[in-house]
């Protein structure tokens, strides 16, 4: 089936020379869709000892140079020419930081931009906005040597600031003593200028702390394990302020050896996790927020987002990623877009579960994924499609929204049933949202049956809801479209909606 011309997905790379690691990430991009398809890092620990000696760790310099030489070869082999290379806190703080960057350019032919603290803060905040255009609150990015804070309001960034609060800058290792380091942390945090971290307008005070960085993500892993949380996706994982404070207090008192038993938590990360917990507790004392939200997007995504044109940046990341995913799976995005108007009577039957504008966007995403399982094995396409959507590299969706999207696509192929992950569905979606997602999926199933998954035939039919009846109408000359399959699927849709079904030609 022809899907029309779809713009090419473009591969772009970021080389991030950080205080702790040197990393190469290759992203497959489409507007605001940034999907990491290659990710490699070397733990160089460039920033170890900088606060004492003033110079980069010599062993780290050698490791970093070797890693970057390898990265350059990888990029050439992959034919990636769009490369963004930056260096952060350790390099900007070290006396030999510029000498190190000059050496990289001489040996590797790569120009690496040394970011100031304000630039690093801004790019990290833009990364949060790239993943959540409606972000409103305070971005906190904890790296190896620094903590960046930036106020965000409705997708706009404030000035922000940077503080030497990373574990490498404070000489933190697995044997650190909380009582010894807490006064120094508190002293630095007391220097925070509310004007620098406030949102760019006074419309709202910060309510959400967007936590960026591996340390915060590791804390979220601990919280997931404590709760027995059913969806192990860190992006957009949310904790109330009270939950975050309880978590931080608990982790701060743990030994690294006890933390390494948590699935997904590395030994190196466990060594400094109690410090990250201490810092979070102190930060929560200082800023007024209601919840902590984990953002997997940060500096690297911010660099890509900043380089987009205003028009490209205006594309919502959910719809960009849905279109890109559909295209990569040989799916018809065009058919899905035509289904959205056709489904209007079904959507109007339900109170928007996520608010009017959010629900409209998610409905659009559901429709664009109406054909996502077309080339999967027919015996398994419903569950495969569910899992694909549930764990797809989407941003801009809450976990409940993501689950509802996956359920709708499941019902698109299975009808009014439930996937194997029934406990996840019951925990993350209330009854009304389950009914809405199921009805949407059944509506997509009906649309596919009556039209052969083509926009042209779908346009010759229409849905109507009148009192207790849902009608599927066609002109008399198109009566051949109303066979037993569309009739059966219309009945399924009607049952879910609590209506009777009727075919009219």
Short mmCIF file of C-alpha atoms in Angstrom, two decimals:
data_model
loop_
_atom_site.label_atom_id
_atom_site.label_comp_id
_atom_site.label_asym_id
_atom_site.label_seq_id
_atom_site.Cartn_x
_atom_site.Cartn_y
_atom_site.Cartn_z
CA UNK A 1 0.00 0.00 0.00
CA UNK A 2 1.38 3.38 -0.93
CA UNK A 3 1.95 5.70 1.98
CA UNK A 4 3.00 8.76 0.03
CA UNK A 5 6.31 10.51 0.36
CA UNK A 6 7.64 10.83 3.87
CA UNK A 7 10.52 13.21 4.69
CA UNK A 8 13.84 11.49 5.31
CA UNK A 9 14.87 10.79 8.87
CA UNK A 10 18.26 12.41 9.48
CA UNK A 11 21.03 11.01 11.67
CA UNK A 12 22.80 13.54 13.90
CA UNK A 13 25.48 12.94 16.50
CA UNK A 14 26.48 14.51 19.80
CA UNK A 15 29.89 14.04 21.39
CA UNK A 16 29.57 15.04 25.03
CA UNK A 17 32.87 15.51 26.85
CA UNK A 18 31.64 15.46 30.43
CA UNK A 19 33.35 15.54 33.80
CA UNK A 20 32.77 11.85 34.38
CA UNK A 21 32.25 10.30 30.96
CA UNK A 22 32.90 10.96 27.29
CA UNK A 23 29.93 9.87 25.24
CA UNK A 24 28.86 9.54 21.63
CA UNK A 25 25.15 9.41 20.86
CA UNK A 26 23.81 9.10 17.31
CA UNK A 27 20.21 10.25 17.03
CA UNK A 28 17.76 9.44 14.28
CA UNK A 29 15.76 12.63 13.97
CA UNK A 30 12.52 13.85 12.44
CA UNK A 31 11.47 17.34 13.54
CA UNK A 32 11.39 17.03 17.37
CA UNK A 33 11.82 13.25 17.33
CA UNK A 34 15.29 12.45 18.67
CA UNK A 35 15.77 8.70 18.87
CA UNK A 36 19.19 7.45 20.09
CA UNK A 37 20.17 4.61 17.76
CA UNK A 38 23.79 4.37 18.92
CA UNK A 39 25.09 5.21 22.38
CA UNK A 40 28.60 4.57 23.63
CA UNK A 41 30.46 6.04 26.57
CA UNK A 42 33.86 5.83 28.17
CA UNK A 43 34.17 6.62 31.88
CA UNK A 44 37.21 8.86 31.69
CA UNK A 45 36.70 10.80 34.96
CA UNK A 46 38.28 13.92 33.49
CA UNK A 47 37.06 15.94 36.46
CA UNK A 48 38.62 13.80 39.18
CA UNK A 49 41.06 15.96 41.10
CA UNK A 50 40.33 19.22 39.25
CA UNK A 51 39.07 20.90 42.42
CA UNK A 52 42.39 20.13 44.16
CA UNK A 53 45.01 20.34 41.43
CA UNK A 54 43.31 22.69 38.99
CA UNK A 55 44.17 20.30 36.14
CA UNK A 56 42.34 17.56 34.29
CA UNK A 57 42.94 13.98 35.37
CA UNK A 58 45.90 12.86 33.15
CA UNK A 59 44.61 9.29 32.85
CA UNK A 60 41.23 10.71 31.96
CA UNK A 61 42.75 12.89 29.23
CA UNK A 62 44.35 9.85 27.59
CA UNK A 63 41.12 7.86 27.83
CA UNK A 64 39.08 10.73 26.43
CA UNK A 65 41.39 11.26 23.44
CA UNK A 66 41.32 7.54 22.62
CA UNK A 67 37.53 7.50 22.90
CA UNK A 68 37.09 10.51 20.63
CA UNK A 69 39.41 9.05 17.98
CA UNK A 70 37.24 5.91 18.02
CA UNK A 71 34.05 8.02 17.86
CA UNK A 72 35.31 9.84 14.77
CA UNK A 73 35.91 6.52 13.00
CA UNK A 74 32.42 5.31 13.97
CA UNK A 75 30.82 8.48 12.62
CA UNK A 76 32.68 8.20 9.33
CA UNK A 77 31.67 4.55 8.99
CA UNK A 78 28.04 5.48 9.65
CA UNK A 79 28.19 8.46 7.25
CA UNK A 80 27.06 10.89 9.94
CA UNK A 81 28.16 14.42 9.11
CA UNK A 82 25.95 16.45 11.50
CA UNK A 83 28.06 16.43 14.65
CA UNK A 84 27.68 18.57 17.78
CA UNK A 85 30.64 18.36 20.15
CA UNK A 86 30.69 20.06 23.56
CA UNK A 87 32.67 19.99 26.78
CA UNK A 88 31.23 20.86 30.18
CA UNK A 89 32.22 21.61 33.78
CA UNK A 90 35.54 19.80 34.21
CA UNK A 91 37.02 21.25 31.00
CA UNK A 92 35.82 24.79 31.67
CA UNK A 93 37.13 24.69 35.27
CA UNK A 94 40.55 23.16 34.55
CA UNK A 95 43.57 25.35 33.84
CA UNK A 96 44.51 23.04 30.98
CA UNK A 97 40.96 22.72 29.64
CA UNK A 98 41.55 24.78 26.51
CA UNK A 99 44.87 23.03 25.89
CA UNK A 100 42.98 19.73 26.01
CA UNK A 101 40.42 20.94 23.45
CA UNK A 102 43.17 22.29 21.19
CA UNK A 103 44.81 18.88 21.29
CA UNK A 104 41.53 17.18 20.31
CA UNK A 105 41.22 19.48 17.30
CA UNK A 106 44.81 18.80 16.26
CA UNK A 107 44.65 15.02 16.65
CA UNK A 108 41.03 14.35 15.69
CA UNK A 109 40.11 17.31 13.51
CA UNK A 110 37.13 17.91 15.80
CA UNK A 111 36.25 21.31 17.19
CA UNK A 112 34.70 20.94 20.64
CA UNK A 113 32.77 23.87 22.08
CA UNK A 114 33.56 24.64 25.71
CA UNK A 115 30.23 25.50 27.31
CA UNK A 116 29.95 28.08 30.05
CA UNK A 117 27.82 27.20 33.07
CA UNK A 118 24.98 29.34 31.75
CA UNK A 119 25.19 27.73 28.31
CA UNK A 120 25.14 24.24 29.80
CA UNK A 121 22.16 25.19 31.94
CA UNK A 122 20.29 26.60 28.96
CA UNK A 123 20.88 23.59 26.71
CA UNK A 124 19.79 21.19 29.45
CA UNK A 125 16.62 23.20 29.97
CA UNK A 126 15.97 23.18 26.21
CA UNK A 127 16.32 19.41 26.33
CA UNK A 128 13.55 19.25 28.92
CA UNK A 129 11.38 21.50 26.73
CA UNK A 130 12.12 19.32 23.69
CA UNK A 131 10.63 16.39 25.56
CA UNK A 132 7.80 18.34 27.19
CA UNK A 133 6.82 21.53 25.36
CA UNK A 134 4.47 22.58 28.17
CA UNK A 135 7.16 22.20 30.86
CA UNK A 136 6.67 24.58 33.75
CA UNK A 137 8.93 24.62 36.80
CA UNK A 138 12.61 24.26 37.59
CA UNK A 139 15.17 22.19 35.68
CA UNK A 140 17.93 20.61 37.79
CA UNK A 141 20.74 18.85 35.88
CA UNK A 142 23.23 17.00 38.08
CA UNK A 143 26.44 15.99 36.32
CA UNK A 144 29.83 14.79 37.48
CA UNK A 145 31.11 18.22 38.52
CA UNK A 146 28.18 20.63 38.51
CA UNK A 147 24.50 21.22 39.14
CA UNK A 148 22.62 23.46 36.71
CA UNK A 149 19.34 25.13 37.66
CA UNK A 150 17.02 26.93 35.23
CA UNK A 151 13.46 28.17 35.60
CA UNK A 152 11.05 27.16 32.82
CA UNK A 153 7.59 28.53 32.03
CA UNK A 154 5.46 27.22 29.16
CA UNK A 155 8.43 26.18 27.07
CA UNK A 156 10.50 29.31 27.79
CA UNK A 157 13.76 29.23 29.72
CA UNK A 158 15.06 31.62 32.31
CA UNK A 159 18.71 32.62 32.69
CA UNK A 160 19.72 29.84 35.05
CA UNK A 161 22.90 29.21 37.00
CA UNK A 162 25.57 26.57 37.61
CA UNK A 163 26.99 25.34 40.93
CA UNK A 164 30.00 23.17 41.73
CA UNK A 165 27.93 20.48 43.39
CA UNK A 166 28.77 17.41 41.32
CA UNK A 167 30.34 14.50 43.21
CA UNK A 168 33.68 14.89 41.41
CA UNK A 169 33.88 18.59 42.30
CA UNK A 170 33.37 17.77 45.99
CA UNK A 171 35.62 14.70 46.00
CA UNK A 172 32.74 12.35 46.82
CA UNK A 173 33.38 8.61 46.79
CA UNK A 174 31.65 5.58 48.31
CA UNK A 175 33.15 6.30 51.74
CA UNK A 176 31.80 9.87 52.04
CA UNK A 177 30.22 10.88 55.36
CA UNK A 178 26.94 12.77 55.01
CA UNK A 179 27.43 14.79 58.18
CA UNK A 180 30.73 16.12 56.86
CA UNK A 181 29.50 17.14 53.41
CA UNK A 182 26.03 18.47 54.24
CA UNK A 183 27.21 21.87 55.58
CA UNK A 184 29.23 22.52 52.42
CA UNK A 185 26.28 21.57 50.20
CA UNK A 186 23.93 23.77 52.21
CA UNK A 187 26.38 26.67 52.02
CA UNK A 188 26.59 26.46 48.22
CA UNK A 189 22.82 26.14 47.85
CA UNK A 190 22.38 29.20 50.06
CA UNK A 191 24.11 31.15 47.28
CA UNK A 192 21.21 30.46 44.90
CA UNK A 193 19.82 33.70 43.60
CA UNK A 194 16.02 33.30 43.27
CA UNK A 195 16.09 35.78 40.38
CA UNK A 196 18.46 33.55 38.38
CA UNK A 197 16.41 30.36 38.69
CA UNK A 198 12.90 31.78 38.54
CA UNK A 199 10.78 31.18 35.43
CA UNK A 200 11.04 33.86 32.73
CA UNK A 201 7.63 35.28 33.67
CA UNK A 202 5.91 35.72 37.00
CA UNK A 203 2.81 33.82 35.88
CA UNK A 204 3.63 30.85 38.12
CA UNK A 205 6.09 29.87 40.79
CA UNK A 206 8.04 26.68 40.10
CA UNK A 207 5.80 23.69 40.80
CA UNK A 208 7.70 20.85 39.12
CA UNK A 209 11.36 19.97 39.50
CA UNK A 210 12.53 18.43 36.21
CA UNK A 211 15.40 16.18 37.23
CA UNK A 212 18.05 15.61 34.53
CA UNK A 213 21.07 13.35 34.84
CA UNK A 214 22.00 9.76 35.60
CA UNK A 215 22.05 10.23 39.37
CA UNK A 216 18.44 11.40 39.50
CA UNK A 217 17.39 8.58 37.16
CA UNK A 218 19.06 6.08 39.47
CA UNK A 219 17.13 7.47 42.43
CA UNK A 220 13.95 6.96 40.42
CA UNK A 221 14.95 3.33 39.81
CA UNK A 222 15.14 2.84 43.56
CA UNK A 223 11.69 4.40 43.98
CA UNK A 224 10.23 2.19 41.24
CA UNK A 225 11.61 -0.88 43.02
CA UNK A 226 10.18 0.26 46.34
CA UNK A 227 6.71 0.77 44.84
CA UNK A 228 6.70 -2.30 42.63
CA UNK A 229 5.90 0.11 39.81
CA UNK A 230 4.72 -1.81 36.72
CA UNK A 231 6.16 0.36 33.91
CA UNK A 232 9.95 0.60 33.95
CA UNK A 233 10.31 3.73 31.86
CA UNK A 234 12.20 6.50 33.58
CA UNK A 235 11.25 9.41 31.35
CA UNK A 236 8.32 11.29 32.90
CA UNK A 237 8.37 9.15 36.04
CA UNK A 238 6.80 11.31 38.73
CA UNK A 239 7.19 11.57 42.51
CA UNK A 240 5.41 13.94 44.86
CA UNK A 241 7.67 16.18 46.92
CA UNK A 242 6.84 14.09 49.97
CA UNK A 243 7.73 10.85 48.16
CA UNK A 244 10.99 12.35 46.89
CA UNK A 245 12.00 13.49 50.38
CA UNK A 246 11.25 10.08 51.90
CA UNK A 247 13.19 8.37 49.10
CA UNK A 248 16.17 10.71 49.50
CA UNK A 249 16.26 10.22 53.25
CA UNK A 250 16.23 6.44 52.82
CA UNK A 251 18.90 6.28 50.09
CA UNK A 252 21.16 8.75 51.89
CA UNK A 253 21.42 6.26 54.75
CA UNK A 254 22.23 3.26 52.56
CA UNK A 255 25.66 1.89 51.78
CA UNK A 256 26.69 1.60 48.11
CA UNK A 257 27.06 -2.15 48.61
CA UNK A 258 23.38 -2.48 49.51
CA UNK A 259 22.27 -0.33 46.57
CA UNK A 260 24.00 -2.40 43.88
CA UNK A 261 21.38 -5.13 44.32
CA UNK A 262 18.73 -2.90 42.73
CA UNK A 263 18.09 -4.02 39.12
CA UNK A 264 19.54 -1.61 36.59
CA UNK A 265 21.79 0.21 39.04
CA UNK A 266 25.51 0.04 38.26
CA UNK A 267 28.25 -0.30 40.87
CA UNK A 268 29.76 3.05 39.84
CA UNK A 269 26.43 4.84 40.13
CA UNK A 270 25.70 3.22 43.49
CA UNK A 271 28.94 4.66 44.89
CA UNK A 272 27.71 8.25 44.68
CA UNK A 273 23.94 7.70 44.91
CA UNK A 274 23.75 8.47 48.65
CA UNK A 275 25.31 11.85 47.87
CA UNK A 276 22.78 12.49 45.10
CA UNK A 277 20.04 11.71 47.63
CA UNK A 278 21.55 14.14 50.13
CA UNK A 279 21.73 16.86 47.48
CA UNK A 280 18.12 16.27 46.45
CA UNK A 281 16.94 16.62 50.05
CA UNK A 282 18.82 19.87 50.46
CA UNK A 283 17.54 21.18 47.13
CA UNK A 284 13.95 20.36 48.07
CA UNK A 285 14.41 22.42 51.24
CA UNK A 286 15.51 25.36 49.13
CA UNK A 287 13.01 25.46 46.25
CA UNK A 288 9.23 25.49 46.24
CA UNK A 289 7.97 22.59 44.16
CA UNK A 290 5.13 20.08 44.36
CA UNK A 291 6.59 17.14 42.45
CA UNK A 292 9.77 15.74 40.92
CA UNK A 293 9.62 14.57 37.30
CA UNK A 294 12.44 12.59 35.70
CA UNK A 295 13.52 13.81 32.27
CA UNK A 296 15.65 11.55 30.09
CA UNK A 297 16.14 14.52 27.79
CA UNK A 298 18.81 17.02 28.69
CA UNK A 299 21.94 18.67 27.30
CA UNK A 300 22.37 16.50 24.21
CA UNK A 301 18.75 16.78 23.10
CA UNK A 302 18.85 20.48 23.91
CA UNK A 303 21.69 20.97 21.44
CA UNK A 304 19.62 19.35 18.69
CA UNK A 305 16.47 21.23 19.63
CA UNK A 306 18.27 24.58 19.68
CA UNK A 307 19.45 24.03 16.10
CA UNK A 308 15.94 23.51 14.70
CA UNK A 309 14.11 26.21 12.81
CA UNK A 310 11.15 27.75 14.65
CA UNK A 311 8.78 25.87 12.35
CA UNK A 312 10.43 22.50 12.91
CA UNK A 313 10.66 23.09 16.67
CA UNK A 314 6.92 23.78 16.79
CA UNK A 315 6.10 20.13 16.00
CA UNK A 316 4.95 18.35 19.15
CA UNK A 317 7.39 15.53 20.04
CA UNK A 318 4.57 13.02 20.52
CA UNK A 319 3.27 13.46 16.98
CA UNK A 320 6.77 13.69 15.49
CA UNK A 321 7.75 10.41 17.15
CA UNK A 322 4.46 8.72 16.21
CA UNK A 323 4.91 9.67 12.55
CA UNK A 324 8.55 8.54 12.58
CA UNK A 325 7.69 5.23 14.24
CA UNK A 326 4.86 4.57 11.79
CA UNK A 327 7.13 5.37 8.85
CA UNK A 328 9.91 3.07 10.09
CA UNK A 329 7.37 0.24 10.43
CA UNK A 330 6.05 0.73 6.88
CA UNK A 331 2.78 2.04 8.25
CA UNK A 332 0.36 4.45 6.57
CA UNK A 333 0.36 7.71 8.49
CA UNK A 334 -1.96 9.21 5.88
CA UNK A 335 -4.66 6.61 6.56
CA UNK A 336 -4.38 7.34 10.29
CA UNK A 337 -4.81 11.05 9.74
CA UNK A 338 -8.00 10.52 7.73
CA UNK A 339 -9.37 8.25 10.47
CA UNK A 340 -9.15 11.10 12.99
CA UNK A 341 -12.00 13.07 11.40
CA UNK A 342 -14.01 9.89 10.80
CA UNK A 343 -13.76 9.03 14.52
CA UNK A 344 -15.06 12.41 15.72
CA UNK A 345 -18.47 11.04 16.88
CA UNK A 346 -16.73 8.42 19.02
CA UNK A 347 -14.42 10.99 20.60
CA UNK A 348 -17.36 13.33 21.29
CA UNK A 349 -19.07 10.55 23.25
CA UNK A 350 -16.42 10.64 26.01
CA UNK A 351 -15.28 13.23 28.47
CA UNK A 352 -11.61 13.96 27.60
CA UNK A 353 -9.65 11.87 30.13
CA UNK A 354 -6.50 14.01 29.97
CA UNK A 355 -8.04 17.43 29.43
CA UNK A 356 -9.29 18.76 26.10
CA UNK A 357 -6.02 19.69 24.37
CA UNK A 358 -3.97 16.73 25.66
CA UNK A 359 -6.70 14.26 24.78
CA UNK A 360 -7.03 15.67 21.26
CA UNK A 361 -3.30 15.21 20.71
CA UNK A 362 -3.34 11.64 22.04
CA UNK A 363 -6.35 10.80 19.88
CA UNK A 364 -4.41 12.07 16.89
CA UNK A 365 -1.48 9.85 17.89
CA UNK A 366 -3.77 6.82 18.26
CA UNK A 367 -5.18 7.38 14.78
CA UNK A 368 -1.77 7.82 13.17
CA UNK A 369 -0.80 4.44 14.63
CA UNK A 370 -3.90 2.72 13.23
CA UNK A 371 -1.79 0.73 10.75
CA UNK A 372 1.30 0.10 12.90
CA UNK A 373 0.87 -3.70 13.14
CA UNK A 374 -0.02 -4.30 9.50
CA UNK A 375 3.12 -6.29 8.66
CA UNK A 376 3.43 -8.18 11.93
CA UNK A 377 2.38 -11.80 12.36
CA UNK A 378 -1.45 -11.87 12.50
CA UNK A 379 -1.51 -14.21 15.51
CA UNK A 380 0.60 -11.87 17.60
CA UNK A 381 0.24 -8.38 16.12
CA UNK A 382 -2.05 -7.09 18.90
CA UNK A 383 0.38 -7.88 21.73
CA UNK A 384 3.44 -6.93 19.65
CA UNK A 385 1.83 -3.59 18.82
CA UNK A 386 0.96 -3.02 22.48
CA UNK A 387 4.53 -3.66 23.59
CA UNK A 388 5.94 -1.59 20.73
CA UNK A 389 3.88 1.44 21.70
CA UNK A 390 4.35 0.95 25.44
CA UNK A 391 8.14 0.98 25.17
CA UNK A 392 8.56 3.20 22.09
CA UNK A 393 10.99 6.14 22.39
CA UNK A 394 8.17 8.62 22.91
CA UNK A 395 8.58 11.72 25.03
CA UNK A 396 5.97 14.27 25.98
CA UNK A 397 3.63 11.56 27.33
CA UNK A 398 2.85 10.74 30.94
CA UNK A 399 2.94 7.06 31.82
CA UNK A 400 -0.86 6.94 31.90
CA UNK A 401 -1.11 8.57 28.49
CA UNK A 402 1.47 6.15 27.07
CA UNK A 403 -0.45 3.17 28.47
CA UNK A 404 -3.77 4.44 27.07
CA UNK A 405 -2.14 4.86 23.65
CA UNK A 406 -0.81 1.30 23.77
CA UNK A 407 -4.21 -0.08 24.86
CA UNK A 408 -6.00 1.65 21.98
CA UNK A 409 -3.56 0.18 19.46
CA UNK A 410 -3.96 -3.25 21.06
CA UNK A 411 -7.75 -3.05 20.69
CA UNK A 412 -7.28 -1.90 17.10
CA UNK A 413 -6.08 -5.46 16.41
CA UNK A 414 -7.66 -7.57 19.16
CA UNK A 415 -11.01 -5.88 19.59
CA UNK A 416 -12.47 -5.18 23.06
CA UNK A 417 -10.02 -7.30 25.05
CA UNK A 418 -7.06 -6.72 27.35
CA UNK A 419 -3.37 -7.45 26.76
CA UNK A 420 -1.29 -9.79 28.86
CA UNK A 421 -0.14 -6.75 30.89
CA UNK A 422 -3.56 -6.48 32.54
CA UNK A 423 -2.17 -5.53 35.96
CA UNK A 424 -0.35 -2.56 34.39
CA UNK A 425 -3.55 -1.45 32.66
CA UNK A 426 -5.57 -1.67 35.88
CA UNK A 427 -2.97 0.21 37.90
CA UNK A 428 -2.25 3.09 35.52
CA UNK A 429 -5.67 3.67 33.92
CA UNK A 430 -9.00 4.34 35.59
CA UNK A 431 -12.20 2.76 34.29
CA UNK A 432 -13.28 5.75 32.19
CA UNK A 433 -9.87 6.03 30.51
CA UNK A 434 -9.83 2.29 29.78
CA UNK A 435 -13.26 2.56 28.18
CA UNK A 436 -12.22 5.56 26.06
CA UNK A 437 -9.01 3.87 24.86
CA UNK A 438 -10.84 0.61 24.13
CA UNK A 439 -13.54 2.43 22.15
CA UNK A 440 -10.90 4.30 20.18
CA UNK A 441 -9.16 1.04 19.30
CA UNK A 442 -12.46 -0.59 18.30
CA UNK A 443 -13.28 2.45 16.16
CA UNK A 444 -9.91 2.17 14.38
CA UNK A 445 -10.63 -1.53 13.86
CA UNK A 446 -13.99 -0.71 12.29
CA UNK A 447 -12.44 1.97 10.06
CA UNK A 448 -9.83 -0.47 8.80
CA UNK A 449 -12.47 -3.11 8.05
CA UNK A 450 -14.80 -0.86 6.08
CA UNK A 451 -12.09 0.89 4.05
CA UNK A 452 -9.41 -1.72 3.41
CA UNK A 453 -7.10 0.67 5.26
CA UNK A 454 -7.39 3.30 2.53
CA UNK A 455 -8.28 6.95 2.92
CA UNK A 456 -10.28 7.08 -0.31
CA UNK A 457 -12.77 4.36 0.66
CA UNK A 458 -12.99 5.60 4.23
CA UNK A 459 -14.08 9.01 2.90
CA UNK A 460 -17.13 7.34 1.33
CA UNK A 461 -18.40 6.29 4.77
CA UNK A 462 -19.28 8.11 7.97
CA UNK A 463 -20.11 7.45 11.62
CA UNK A 464 -23.01 9.08 13.46
CA UNK A 465 -24.20 8.81 17.06
CA UNK A 466 -27.91 9.43 17.62
CA UNK A 467 -29.22 8.91 21.13
CA UNK A 468 -28.59 5.21 21.84
CA UNK A 469 -27.48 4.21 18.33
CA UNK A 470 -24.18 4.45 16.45
CA UNK A 471 -24.68 4.37 12.69
CA UNK A 472 -22.25 3.54 9.92
CA UNK A 473 -23.49 5.20 6.75
CA UNK A 474 -22.58 4.89 3.07
CA UNK A 475 -24.23 5.98 -0.15
CA UNK A 476 -26.30 3.27 -1.91
CA UNK A 477 -23.72 2.99 -4.66
CA UNK A 478 -21.12 2.08 -2.00
CA UNK A 479 -23.24 -0.56 -0.27
CA UNK A 480 -20.65 -3.22 -1.15
CA UNK A 481 -18.47 -1.75 1.61
CA UNK A 482 -20.91 -2.93 4.30
CA UNK A 483 -20.02 -6.60 4.53
CA UNK A 484 -20.11 -8.83 7.60
CA UNK A 485 -16.68 -7.75 8.84
CA UNK A 486 -17.46 -4.02 9.20
CA UNK A 487 -20.85 -4.94 10.70
CA UNK A 488 -19.22 -7.17 13.31
CA UNK A 489 -16.64 -4.55 14.23
CA UNK A 490 -19.29 -1.84 14.44
CA UNK A 491 -21.15 -4.03 16.94
CA UNK A 492 -17.98 -4.35 19.02
CA UNK A 493 -17.59 -0.57 19.02
CA UNK A 494 -21.25 -0.09 19.95
CA UNK A 495 -20.96 -2.58 22.83
CA UNK A 496 -17.98 -0.76 24.31
CA UNK A 497 -19.83 2.58 24.04
CA UNK A 498 -23.04 1.13 25.50
CA UNK A 499 -24.95 1.74 22.25
CA UNK A 500 -26.79 -0.19 19.56
CA UNK A 501 -25.28 -0.45 16.08
CA UNK A 502 -26.90 0.16 12.70
CA UNK A 503 -25.71 0.02 9.08
CA UNK A 504 -27.33 2.49 6.67
CA UNK A 505 -26.98 2.76 2.87
#
